[in-house]
Amino acid sequence: LPKSLPCVSIIIPTRDNAPMLSRCLATLLSKTDYPHFEVLVLDNQSCKDETFALFNSVKKDARVRIIPYPKPFNYSAIN
């Protein structure tokens, strides 16, 4: 690895699957030992309260950003 480690962006497209997203984020945030990463959660029109509660909880972590994607589903475009 280079002496100056680059920032790694982890992109997670999602829509209303809070249990799966919660497990994914918990694992990434607690078990990753790489020191310079960010998690970009790309929200494709979620509408469930449990999803928004999860977003509010995880966005307190400076490594996580919730980015709205208010367009029809298109996996390539979201990424």
PDB file of C-alpha atoms in Angstrom, residues 1-8 34-36:
ATOM      1  CA  LEU A   1       0.000   0.000   0.000  1.00  0.00           C
ATOM      2  CA  PRO A   2       1.145   3.558  -0.603  1.00  0.00           C
ATOM      3  CA  LYS A   3       2.323   5.594   2.388  1.00  0.00           C
ATOM      4  CA  SER A   4      -0.563   8.018   1.948  1.00  0.00           C
ATOM      5  CA  LEU A   5      -3.642   5.829   1.819  1.00  0.00           C
ATOM      6  CA  PRO A   6      -6.324   6.990  -0.622  1.00  0.00           C
ATOM      7  CA  CYS A   7      -9.919   7.423   0.427  1.00  0.00           C
ATOM      8  CA  VAL A   8     -12.039   4.456  -0.589  1.00  0.00           C
ATOM      9  CA  TYR A  34      -8.808   0.478   6.653  1.00  0.00           C
ATOM     10  CA  PRO A  35      -8.465   3.980   8.108  1.00  0.00           C
ATOM     11  CA  HIS A  36      -9.656   6.181   5.239  1.00  0.00           C
TER      12      HIS A  36
END
